[in-house]
Short mmCIF file of C-alpha atoms and ligand atoms in Angstrom, two decimals:
data_model
loop_
_atom_site.label_atom_id
_atom_site.label_comp_id
_atom_site.label_asym_id
_atom_site.label_seq_id
_atom_site.Cartn_x
_atom_site.Cartn_y
_atom_site.Cartn_z
CA UNK A 1 24.65 -11.58 22.55
CA UNK A 2 24.21 -10.07 19.23
CA UNK A 3 23.60 -11.04 15.69
CA UNK A 4 25.86 -10.11 12.77
CA UNK A 5 24.78 -10.03 9.15
CA UNK A 6 27.89 -10.39 7.16
CA UNK A 7 28.87 -10.52 3.50
CA UNK A 8 25.70 -8.90 2.15
CA UNK A 9 25.12 -5.75 0.04
CA UNK A 10 23.41 -3.13 2.19
CA UNK A 11 20.99 -1.13 0.12
CA UNK A 12 19.65 2.25 0.67
CA UNK A 13 18.45 4.94 -1.67
CA UNK A 14 21.96 6.39 -1.84
CA UNK A 15 23.72 3.21 -2.97
CA UNK A 16 25.08 -0.03 -1.75
CA UNK A 17 27.45 -0.65 1.19
CA UNK A 18 29.36 -3.84 1.77
CA UNK A 19 29.59 -3.89 5.51
CA UNK A 20 28.46 -5.86 8.38
CA UNK A 21 25.52 -5.20 10.67
CA UNK A 22 25.47 -5.87 14.36
CA UNK A 23 22.06 -6.29 15.93
CA UNK A 24 21.32 -6.24 19.80
CA UNK A 25 17.86 -6.81 20.95
CA UNK A 26 15.41 -4.78 18.75
CA UNK A 27 17.98 -2.44 17.23
CA UNK A 28 20.83 -2.06 14.87
CA UNK A 29 23.82 -1.06 17.11
CA UNK A 30 26.71 -0.98 14.63
CA UNK A 31 27.48 -1.09 10.91
CA UNK A 32 31.16 -1.58 10.04
CA UNK A 33 33.82 -4.13 9.34
CA UNK A 34 35.23 -6.54 11.97
CA UNK A 35 32.52 -5.59 14.51
CA UNK A 36 31.41 -9.09 15.74
CA UNK A 37 32.03 -10.10 19.25
CA UNK A 38 32.92 -13.76 20.32
CA UNK A 39 29.37 -14.42 21.50
CA UNK A 40 27.54 -13.24 18.50
CA UNK A 41 25.37 -15.29 16.02
CA UNK A 42 26.57 -14.91 12.50
CA UNK A 43 24.15 -14.78 9.51
CA UNK A 44 25.90 -15.08 6.16
CA UNK A 45 24.23 -13.05 3.47
CA UNK A 46 26.63 -13.72 0.79
CA UNK A 47 25.14 -13.13 -2.63
CA UNK A 48 22.17 -11.40 -1.01
CA UNK A 49 20.81 -7.81 -0.79
CA UNK A 50 20.27 -6.64 2.82
CA UNK A 51 17.44 -4.19 2.72
CA UNK A 52 15.26 -2.40 5.31
CA UNK A 53 11.97 -4.08 5.74
CA UNK A 54 9.38 -2.90 3.32
CA UNK A 55 6.58 -0.84 4.46
CA UNK A 56 3.09 -1.12 2.92
CA UNK A 57 1.19 2.08 3.78
CA UNK A 58 -2.03 1.12 1.97
CA UNK A 59 -3.87 -1.90 3.40
CA UNK A 60 -7.39 -3.02 4.19
CA UNK A 61 -7.23 -6.08 6.21
CA UNK A 62 -10.33 -7.64 7.71
CA UNK A 63 -12.59 -6.39 4.96
CA UNK A 64 -15.88 -7.95 5.08
CA UNK A 65 -18.32 -8.95 2.44
CA UNK A 66 -21.40 -11.10 3.14
CA UNK A 67 -20.13 -11.80 6.74
CA UNK A 68 -16.92 -13.20 5.36
CA UNK A 69 -13.35 -11.96 5.88
CA UNK A 70 -10.75 -13.32 3.52
CA UNK A 71 -7.60 -11.70 5.01
CA UNK A 72 -7.76 -10.80 8.66
CA UNK A 73 -4.93 -8.86 10.36
CA UNK A 74 -3.60 -12.16 11.41
CA UNK A 75 -3.55 -13.85 7.85
CA UNK A 76 -2.83 -10.49 6.09
CA UNK A 77 0.29 -9.48 8.01
CA UNK A 78 1.56 -13.06 7.86
CA UNK A 79 1.37 -12.76 4.12
CA UNK A 80 2.90 -9.28 4.29
CA UNK A 81 5.84 -10.49 6.15
CA UNK A 82 6.20 -13.53 4.17
CA UNK A 83 6.60 -11.20 1.20
CA UNK A 84 9.25 -8.77 2.82
CA UNK A 85 7.01 -6.31 4.34
CA UNK A 86 7.68 -5.58 8.05
CA UNK A 87 5.23 -2.67 8.71
CA UNK A 88 1.91 -1.86 7.36
CA UNK A 89 -0.43 1.08 7.78
CA UNK A 90 -4.01 0.12 7.54
CA UNK A 91 -6.96 2.50 7.06
CA UNK A 92 -9.14 2.69 10.17
CA UNK A 93 -12.49 3.65 8.71
CA UNK A 94 -14.99 6.16 10.10
CA UNK A 95 -18.40 5.36 8.98
CA UNK A 96 -21.16 7.93 8.64
CA UNK A 97 -22.69 8.88 12.08
CA UNK A 98 -19.89 7.67 14.03
CA UNK A 99 -16.68 9.12 15.29
CA UNK A 100 -12.91 8.83 14.72
CA UNK A 101 -12.42 7.53 18.26
CA UNK A 102 -14.96 4.75 17.56
CA UNK A 103 -13.15 3.68 14.41
CA UNK A 104 -9.74 3.74 16.36
CA UNK A 105 -11.23 1.46 19.05
CA UNK A 106 -12.54 -1.06 16.68
CA UNK A 107 -9.05 -1.15 14.81
CA UNK A 108 -7.38 -1.54 18.11
CA UNK A 109 -9.48 -4.51 18.83
CA UNK A 110 -8.82 -6.10 15.43
CA UNK A 111 -5.08 -5.68 15.69
CA UNK A 112 -4.58 -6.61 19.25
CA UNK A 113 -1.84 -9.46 19.60
CA UNK A 114 -2.95 -10.35 16.01
CA UNK A 115 -0.25 -8.86 13.52
CA UNK A 116 2.92 -10.31 12.26
CA UNK A 117 4.21 -7.02 11.24
CA UNK A 118 4.61 -3.83 13.13
CA UNK A 119 1.50 -1.52 12.10
CA UNK A 120 -0.18 1.86 12.37
CA UNK A 121 -3.27 3.40 11.11
CA UNK A 122 -4.33 6.17 8.86
CA UNK A 123 -7.80 7.53 9.89
CA UNK A 124 -10.33 7.71 7.09
CA UNK A 125 -12.64 10.74 7.49
CA UNK A 126 -16.10 10.08 5.98
CA UNK A 127 -18.33 12.27 8.29
CA UNK A 128 -16.89 15.67 8.38
CA UNK A 129 -18.19 18.00 11.16
CA UNK A 130 -16.94 20.06 14.14
CA UNK A 131 -16.54 17.03 16.27
CA UNK A 132 -14.44 15.27 13.61
CA UNK A 133 -12.41 18.30 13.22
CA UNK A 134 -11.54 18.28 17.03
CA UNK A 135 -10.83 14.64 16.99
CA UNK A 136 -8.03 15.00 14.45
CA UNK A 137 -6.06 16.54 17.39
CA UNK A 138 -6.66 13.54 19.53
CA UNK A 139 -5.74 11.31 16.68
CA UNK A 140 -2.29 12.98 16.54
CA UNK A 141 -1.70 12.35 20.20
CA UNK A 142 -2.41 8.76 19.41
CA UNK A 143 0.29 8.65 16.85
CA UNK A 144 -2.16 8.86 13.91
CA UNK A 145 -0.68 11.63 11.80
CA UNK A 146 -2.34 10.95 8.41
CA UNK A 147 -5.77 10.94 7.38
CA UNK A 148 -7.76 9.84 4.27
CA UNK A 149 -10.73 11.27 2.41
CA UNK A 150 -12.52 9.85 -0.74
CA UNK A 151 -13.85 11.75 -3.77
CA UNK A 152 -15.61 8.48 -4.62
CA UNK A 153 -17.98 5.93 -3.07
CA UNK A 154 -21.44 7.27 -2.34
CA UNK A 155 -21.37 6.12 1.28
CA UNK A 156 -17.76 7.52 2.02
CA UNK A 157 -17.19 10.44 -0.10
CA UNK A 158 -17.10 13.99 1.20
CA UNK A 159 -17.70 17.40 -0.66
CA UNK A 160 -15.21 20.03 -1.66
CA UNK A 161 -16.13 22.13 1.31
CA UNK A 162 -15.22 19.23 3.75
CA UNK A 163 -12.12 18.78 1.81
CA UNK A 164 -11.16 22.45 2.09
CA UNK A 165 -11.90 22.48 5.68
CA UNK A 166 -10.00 19.30 6.58
CA UNK A 167 -7.07 20.29 4.57
CA UNK A 168 -6.98 23.63 6.69
CA UNK A 169 -7.09 21.77 9.98
CA UNK A 170 -4.44 19.24 8.73
CA UNK A 171 -2.18 22.06 7.84
CA UNK A 172 -2.71 23.62 11.34
CA UNK A 173 -1.62 20.23 12.83
CA UNK A 174 1.13 19.51 10.43
CA UNK A 175 -0.45 16.19 9.33
CA UNK A 176 -1.14 14.77 5.90
CA UNK A 177 -4.24 13.75 4.19
CA UNK A 178 -4.30 11.12 1.40
CA UNK A 179 -7.09 11.13 -1.09
CA UNK A 180 -8.87 8.62 -3.40
CA UNK A 181 -9.17 10.56 -6.47
CA UNK A 182 -12.31 9.44 -8.68
CA UNK A 183 -15.27 11.59 -9.14
CA UNK A 184 -17.89 9.47 -7.06
CA UNK A 185 -21.17 11.28 -8.31
CA UNK A 186 -20.51 10.75 -11.90
CA UNK A 187 -19.29 7.18 -11.40
CA UNK A 188 -22.79 6.57 -9.53
CA UNK A 189 -24.58 7.97 -12.66
CA UNK A 190 -22.65 5.97 -15.02
CA UNK A 191 -23.16 2.67 -13.08
CA UNK A 192 -26.87 3.34 -12.98
CA UNK A 193 -27.02 3.78 -16.78
CA UNK A 194 -24.98 0.70 -17.42
CA UNK A 195 -27.33 -1.55 -15.42
CA UNK A 196 -30.37 0.13 -17.02
CA UNK A 197 -28.80 -0.80 -20.35
CA UNK A 198 -28.15 -4.50 -19.32
CA UNK A 199 -24.43 -3.98 -19.13
CA UNK A 200 -23.97 -6.06 -15.90
CA UNK A 201 -20.54 -7.77 -16.60
CA UNK A 202 -17.28 -7.05 -14.71
CA UNK A 203 -15.85 -5.11 -17.55
CA UNK A 204 -18.40 -2.47 -17.01
CA UNK A 205 -16.70 -1.77 -13.63
CA UNK A 206 -13.82 -0.38 -15.85
CA UNK A 207 -16.09 1.22 -18.37
CA UNK A 208 -18.03 3.18 -15.74
CA UNK A 209 -14.75 4.56 -14.02
CA UNK A 210 -13.04 6.17 -16.86
CA UNK A 211 -9.49 7.82 -16.41
CA UNK A 212 -11.05 11.13 -16.98
CA UNK A 213 -12.92 10.75 -13.71
CA UNK A 214 -9.52 10.09 -11.98
CA UNK A 215 -8.01 13.27 -13.69
CA UNK A 216 -10.96 15.32 -12.77
CA UNK A 217 -10.70 14.59 -9.01
CA UNK A 218 -7.02 15.14 -9.01
CA UNK A 219 -7.68 18.49 -10.82
CA UNK A 220 -10.27 19.30 -8.03
CA UNK A 221 -7.96 18.21 -5.17
CA UNK A 222 -4.90 20.10 -6.41
CA UNK A 223 -7.14 23.24 -6.90
CA UNK A 224 -8.44 22.93 -3.38
CA UNK A 225 -4.85 22.25 -1.98
CA UNK A 226 -3.54 25.26 -3.83
CA UNK A 227 -5.86 27.56 -2.05
CA UNK A 228 -5.12 26.11 1.39
CA UNK A 229 -1.46 25.96 0.42
CA UNK A 230 -0.67 22.50 1.74
CA UNK A 231 0.76 19.29 0.47
CA UNK A 232 -1.53 16.33 -0.34
CA UNK A 233 -0.94 12.52 -0.93
CA UNK A 234 -2.72 10.73 -3.84
CA UNK A 235 -3.36 7.07 -3.12
CA UNK A 236 -3.12 4.37 -5.84
CA UNK A 237 -2.72 6.56 -8.99
CA UNK A 238 -3.75 4.49 -12.00
CA UNK A 239 -3.65 6.40 -15.19
CA UNK A 240 -1.50 8.52 -17.46
CA UNK A 241 -4.36 11.17 -17.54
CA UNK A 242 -4.16 11.33 -13.76
CA UNK A 243 -0.36 11.57 -13.85
CA UNK A 244 -0.48 14.47 -16.35
CA UNK A 245 -2.79 16.40 -14.00
CA UNK A 246 -0.42 16.06 -11.10
CA UNK A 247 2.50 17.27 -13.36
CA UNK A 248 0.47 20.26 -14.01
CA UNK A 249 -0.01 20.96 -10.39
CA UNK A 250 3.80 20.46 -9.63
CA UNK A 251 4.55 22.80 -12.35
CA UNK A 252 2.46 25.46 -10.48
CA UNK A 253 4.82 24.71 -7.55
CA UNK A 254 2.60 22.52 -5.55
CA UNK A 255 3.68 19.58 -3.30
CA UNK A 256 1.80 16.48 -4.40
CA UNK A 257 3.08 13.06 -3.00
CA UNK A 258 2.15 10.24 -5.11
CA UNK A 259 1.53 6.40 -4.63
CA UNK A 260 0.78 3.85 -7.06
CA UNK A 261 0.47 -0.04 -6.74
CA UNK A 262 1.80 -3.03 -8.66
CA UNK A 263 -1.44 -3.71 -10.35
CA UNK A 264 -1.33 -0.43 -12.13
CA UNK A 265 2.18 -1.16 -13.21
CA UNK A 266 1.81 -4.70 -14.40
CA UNK A 267 -1.87 -5.35 -15.23
CA UNK A 268 -4.17 -3.66 -17.77
CA UNK A 269 -7.84 -3.54 -18.77
CA UNK A 270 -7.76 -6.58 -21.01
CA UNK A 271 -7.88 -8.65 -17.61
CA UNK A 272 -11.66 -7.70 -17.47
CA UNK A 273 -12.27 -9.73 -20.55
CA UNK A 274 -10.10 -12.84 -19.96
CA UNK A 275 -9.45 -14.72 -23.16
CA UNK A 276 -10.88 -18.35 -23.25
CA UNK A 277 -12.30 -17.82 -19.78
CA UNK A 278 -15.73 -17.22 -18.35
CA UNK A 279 -16.16 -13.38 -18.68
CA UNK A 280 -17.05 -13.25 -14.87
CA UNK A 281 -13.38 -14.05 -14.06
CA UNK A 282 -12.86 -10.20 -14.66
CA UNK A 283 -14.37 -9.88 -11.09
CA UNK A 284 -11.04 -10.85 -9.74
CA UNK A 285 -9.76 -7.40 -11.13
CA UNK A 286 -12.75 -5.32 -9.76
CA UNK A 287 -10.92 -2.72 -7.74
CA UNK A 288 -10.95 1.08 -7.66
CA UNK A 289 -9.61 2.79 -9.60
CA UNK A 290 -9.75 -0.08 -12.39
CA UNK A 291 -6.96 -1.29 -14.38
CA UNK A 292 -6.01 0.91 -17.38
CA UNK A 293 -4.14 0.80 -20.63
CA UNK A 294 -0.54 -0.35 -21.02
CA UNK A 295 0.64 3.10 -21.81
CA UNK A 296 -0.42 3.93 -18.22
CA UNK A 297 1.66 1.08 -17.01
CA UNK A 298 4.69 2.61 -18.73
CA UNK A 299 3.93 6.29 -17.73
CA UNK A 300 3.69 5.12 -14.00
CA UNK A 301 7.02 3.18 -14.09
CA UNK A 302 8.71 6.17 -15.69
CA UNK A 303 7.20 8.17 -12.93
CA UNK A 304 8.84 6.06 -10.29
CA UNK A 305 12.11 6.29 -12.12
CA UNK A 306 11.99 10.16 -12.32
CA UNK A 307 11.04 10.44 -8.71
CA UNK A 308 7.65 11.77 -9.49
CA UNK A 309 5.95 8.79 -7.84
CA UNK A 310 7.13 8.38 -4.24
CA UNK A 311 5.62 5.27 -3.09
CA UNK A 312 4.55 1.92 -4.27
CA UNK A 313 1.94 0.38 -1.91
CA UNK A 314 -0.55 -2.45 -2.54
CA UNK A 315 -4.06 -1.34 -1.66
CA UNK A 316 -4.51 -5.13 -0.32
CA UNK A 317 -8.25 -5.50 0.06
CA UNK A 318 -8.95 -9.21 -0.42
CA UNK A 319 -12.24 -10.95 -1.29
CA UNK A 320 -12.54 -14.52 -2.40
CA UNK A 321 -13.73 -15.20 -5.99
CA UNK A 322 -15.97 -17.78 -4.90
CA UNK A 323 -18.87 -16.57 -2.84
CA UNK A 324 -17.69 -13.12 -2.29
CA UNK A 325 -16.94 -11.86 -5.85
CA UNK A 326 -19.79 -13.92 -6.95
CA UNK A 327 -22.23 -11.63 -4.92
CA UNK A 328 -21.94 -9.63 -8.30
CA UNK A 329 -22.58 -12.41 -10.91
CA UNK A 330 -25.82 -10.81 -12.29
CA UNK A 331 -24.69 -7.14 -11.58
CA UNK A 332 -20.98 -5.74 -11.53
CA UNK A 333 -22.00 -3.14 -9.01
CA UNK A 334 -22.58 -5.88 -6.32
CA UNK A 335 -18.89 -7.21 -6.78
CA UNK A 336 -17.15 -6.50 -3.57
CA UNK A 337 -14.43 -3.91 -4.46
CA UNK A 338 -10.72 -4.66 -3.95
CA UNK A 339 -7.92 -7.16 -4.61
CA UNK A 340 -5.13 -8.80 -2.80
CA UNK A 341 -1.43 -8.33 -3.27
CA UNK A 342 0.57 -7.56 0.04
CA UNK A 343 2.46 -10.77 -0.33
CA UNK A 344 3.63 -10.18 -3.90
CA UNK A 345 4.70 -6.62 -3.93
CA UNK A 346 8.47 -6.91 -3.21
CA UNK A 347 9.35 -9.60 -5.71
CA UNK A 348 7.14 -8.09 -8.43
CA UNK A 349 8.83 -4.77 -8.16
CA UNK A 350 12.23 -6.43 -8.04
CA UNK A 351 11.47 -8.69 -11.03
CA UNK A 352 9.49 -6.27 -13.25
CA UNK A 353 11.19 -3.05 -12.14
CA UNK A 354 14.89 -3.75 -11.22
CA UNK A 355 15.45 -6.86 -13.46
CA UNK A 356 13.95 -5.18 -16.44
CA UNK A 357 15.94 -2.08 -15.83
CA UNK A 358 13.01 0.19 -15.43
CA UNK A 359 14.32 1.20 -11.91
CA UNK A 360 17.42 0.53 -9.84
CA UNK A 361 17.56 -1.58 -6.69
CA UNK A 362 18.22 1.70 -4.82
CA UNK A 363 14.87 3.04 -6.22
CA UNK A 364 13.10 -0.12 -5.10
CA UNK A 365 14.27 0.46 -1.49
CA UNK A 366 13.29 4.14 -1.79
CA UNK A 367 9.64 3.61 -2.78
CA UNK A 368 9.00 0.37 -0.68
CA UNK A 369 10.83 1.43 2.40
CA UNK A 370 12.52 4.78 2.83
CA UNK A 371 9.98 7.11 1.32
CA UNK A 372 7.00 5.61 3.08
CA UNK A 373 8.88 5.74 6.53
CA UNK A 374 9.73 9.51 5.79
CA UNK A 375 6.28 10.47 4.64
CA UNK A 376 4.46 8.78 7.22
CA UNK A 377 6.58 9.61 10.41
CA UNK A 378 8.34 6.28 10.97
CA UNK A 379 11.71 7.30 9.87
CA UNK A 380 14.47 6.71 10.96
CA UNK A 381 13.23 3.92 13.18
CA UNK A 382 12.08 2.22 9.99
CA UNK A 383 12.92 2.49 6.42
CA UNK A 384 16.60 2.49 6.71
CA UNK A 385 19.53 0.36 7.82
CA UNK A 386 21.16 2.64 10.13
CA UNK A 387 22.66 2.67 13.67
CA UNK A 388 19.84 3.12 16.02
CA UNK A 389 17.25 1.97 13.81
CA UNK A 390 14.83 -0.90 14.39
CA UNK A 391 16.33 -4.05 13.18
CA UNK A 392 13.73 -4.71 10.53
CA UNK A 393 15.79 -6.35 7.79
CA UNK A 394 15.18 -8.31 4.68
CA UNK A 395 17.95 -10.60 3.35
CA UNK A 396 17.07 -10.92 -0.25
CA UNK A 397 18.75 -13.56 -2.66
CA UNK A 398 17.94 -12.28 -6.02
CA UNK A 399 18.78 -15.36 -7.95
CA UNK A 400 15.88 -17.80 -7.24
CA UNK A 401 13.06 -18.01 -9.71
CA UNK A 402 9.37 -19.08 -8.96
CA UNK A 403 5.87 -18.75 -10.35
CA UNK A 404 3.02 -17.11 -8.42
CA UNK A 405 0.42 -19.83 -7.71
CA UNK A 406 -2.50 -18.94 -5.34
CA UNK A 407 -2.41 -22.53 -4.03
CA UNK A 408 0.82 -21.83 -2.44
CA UNK A 409 0.20 -18.36 -1.18
CA UNK A 410 0.01 -17.27 2.42
CA UNK A 411 -2.62 -14.64 1.73
CA UNK A 412 -5.99 -16.17 2.78
CA UNK A 413 -7.75 -15.66 -0.52
CA UNK A 414 -8.58 -18.07 -3.32
CA UNK A 415 -6.92 -16.38 -6.25
CA UNK A 416 -3.96 -14.20 -7.04
CA UNK A 417 -3.95 -11.23 -9.40
CA UNK A 418 -0.61 -12.40 -10.79
CA UNK A 419 -1.32 -16.05 -11.25
CA UNK A 420 1.36 -17.65 -13.50
CA UNK A 421 3.80 -14.62 -13.36
CA UNK A 422 7.42 -15.46 -13.03
CA UNK A 423 9.12 -13.88 -10.16
CA UNK A 424 12.71 -13.59 -8.93
CA UNK A 425 14.19 -13.79 -5.52
CA UNK A 426 14.02 -15.66 -2.16
CA UNK A 427 13.83 -14.23 1.35
CA UNK A 428 16.51 -15.83 3.11
CA UNK A 429 15.86 -14.08 6.47
CA UNK A 430 13.49 -11.54 7.57
CA UNK A 431 14.00 -9.79 11.01
CA UNK A 432 11.33 -7.69 12.76
CA UNK A 433 13.01 -5.61 15.50
CA UNK A 434 15.81 -8.13 15.72
CA UNK A 435 13.46 -11.18 15.92
CA UNK A 436 13.91 -13.68 13.18
CA UNK A 437 10.44 -14.17 11.59
CA UNK A 438 11.08 -15.83 8.28
CA UNK A 439 13.76 -18.06 7.17
CA UNK A 440 14.13 -19.55 3.65
CA UNK A 441 10.66 -18.24 2.93
CA UNK A 442 8.90 -20.02 5.82
CA UNK A 443 7.63 -18.40 8.98
CA UNK A 444 9.64 -19.61 11.87
CA UNK A 445 8.12 -17.48 14.67
CA UNK A 446 4.63 -18.60 14.80
CA UNK A 447 3.48 -16.01 17.45
CA UNK A 448 2.53 -12.67 15.91
CA UNK A 449 4.66 -9.99 17.67
CA UNK A 450 3.77 -6.89 15.70
CA UNK A 451 3.77 -3.70 17.66
CA UNK A 452 1.62 -0.59 17.27
CA UNK A 453 3.67 2.34 15.90
CA UNK A 454 2.97 5.71 17.36
CA UNK A 455 3.97 7.88 14.37
CA UNK A 456 5.47 11.32 14.26
CA UNK A 457 4.49 13.99 11.79
CA UNK A 458 6.18 12.93 8.57
CA UNK A 459 8.63 14.68 6.61
CA UNK A 460 7.26 15.93 3.19
CA UNK A 461 9.85 14.86 0.68
O1 LIG B 1 -10.82 -1.40 -4.79
C1 LIG B 1 -10.38 -0.85 -3.65
N1 LIG B 1 -9.32 -0.03 -3.89
N2 LIG B 1 -10.90 -1.20 -2.52
C2 LIG B 1 -10.34 -0.60 -1.26
C3 LIG B 1 -10.85 0.73 -0.97
C4 LIG B 1 -10.18 1.81 -1.72
O2 LIG B 1 -10.60 2.54 -2.52
O3 LIG B 1 -8.81 2.01 -1.37
ZN1 LIG B 2 -9.09 4.14 -2.63
ZN1 LIG B 3 -7.54 1.45 -0.57
#
């Protein structure tokens, strides 16, 4: 017996198709008209878009602060799939004096039978040495074809020599390295100065991470990548200054793949000084890079429209406001760094991107599903509605309206960055590899059935 999805508008980056989809088991087996068989179950998608499940290639589930985890893989992926995301790629983190294999084992333990979405890992490299270099080969065999390095965070950042050597190795392997671009040494100095001057409130998180330091790290990265002659992926681009630096590298002919996140499109630095509220509420927005000016919001939207920004991910890294963010009540440098958002990305990009005519519905599918799948080696199993692809399908009715409210969210965290925002759309049905997981916005399959995705090498767009 199969499932037929009929009457919907199938969206891809290329356009809209009004055809039926037949699912058998985990796969889409046919797309066409009059394809149903007598025994098939019929799903009527009239009035809805039928889209490939969204892919969030930037999550940090199970992030711990003071021994507490807000979103584990279990709750985080439940929130993800409730919000239209059927696959995530999380960052497995090598810490200093440990190996990539240790990080992989740790992440495998966290995810085992514990995810509602399909999942994979990028491997974060924080301790660069000969052994790490060798381990990159092993990671590729395990289906980890992307890595991440930091220019920021004193405990994680690597130096230019390590970046150069890792890029050379990555080029040899045909893998991709993503980079957190902020100058960590200078940020460290600015933070020290701020605290010495008694500037302890959350707003100084933003003041001590100016956009020039994002621009500087991007300039350094693209200069190193130019020597190695290899593409790089920039995570969570936040500023117009950084965007311009990327344009300069592209004008030189370099291949730079760019990601941004809803918070850098929809929020701005005024959130660090919330009007009529306790100034510590700014701690909710302590994430890195910090929120920027409204001009940056518009530059980034335009970058998506022009195809200069390839991916919108979330950087979901949840900490509760109470107890966890409060660790920094007297010193902003102690506020856990990160913010939630995995549940909200799809409807926010639809509401503030598509409905406001900043981007088309096709572009939404491109940056939420298709490009992430292509870049990170999941395509064409994922990221597209095609015969032979996994039946990861979101049936999205655009007409419903709701207000974001932390009390009603699935994310296991006590606030929402977008509290009070209007959003449009309702997830009528969400399938993961042919299994119905969400119906009318409710999880209907209570067992987490996400599978590890051994990824191929990606296609650089
Ligand atoms: O604030 C953030 N983004 N926390 C997570 C770690 C990172 O930089 O991606
Ligand atoms: Zn980062
Ligand atoms: Zn991140």
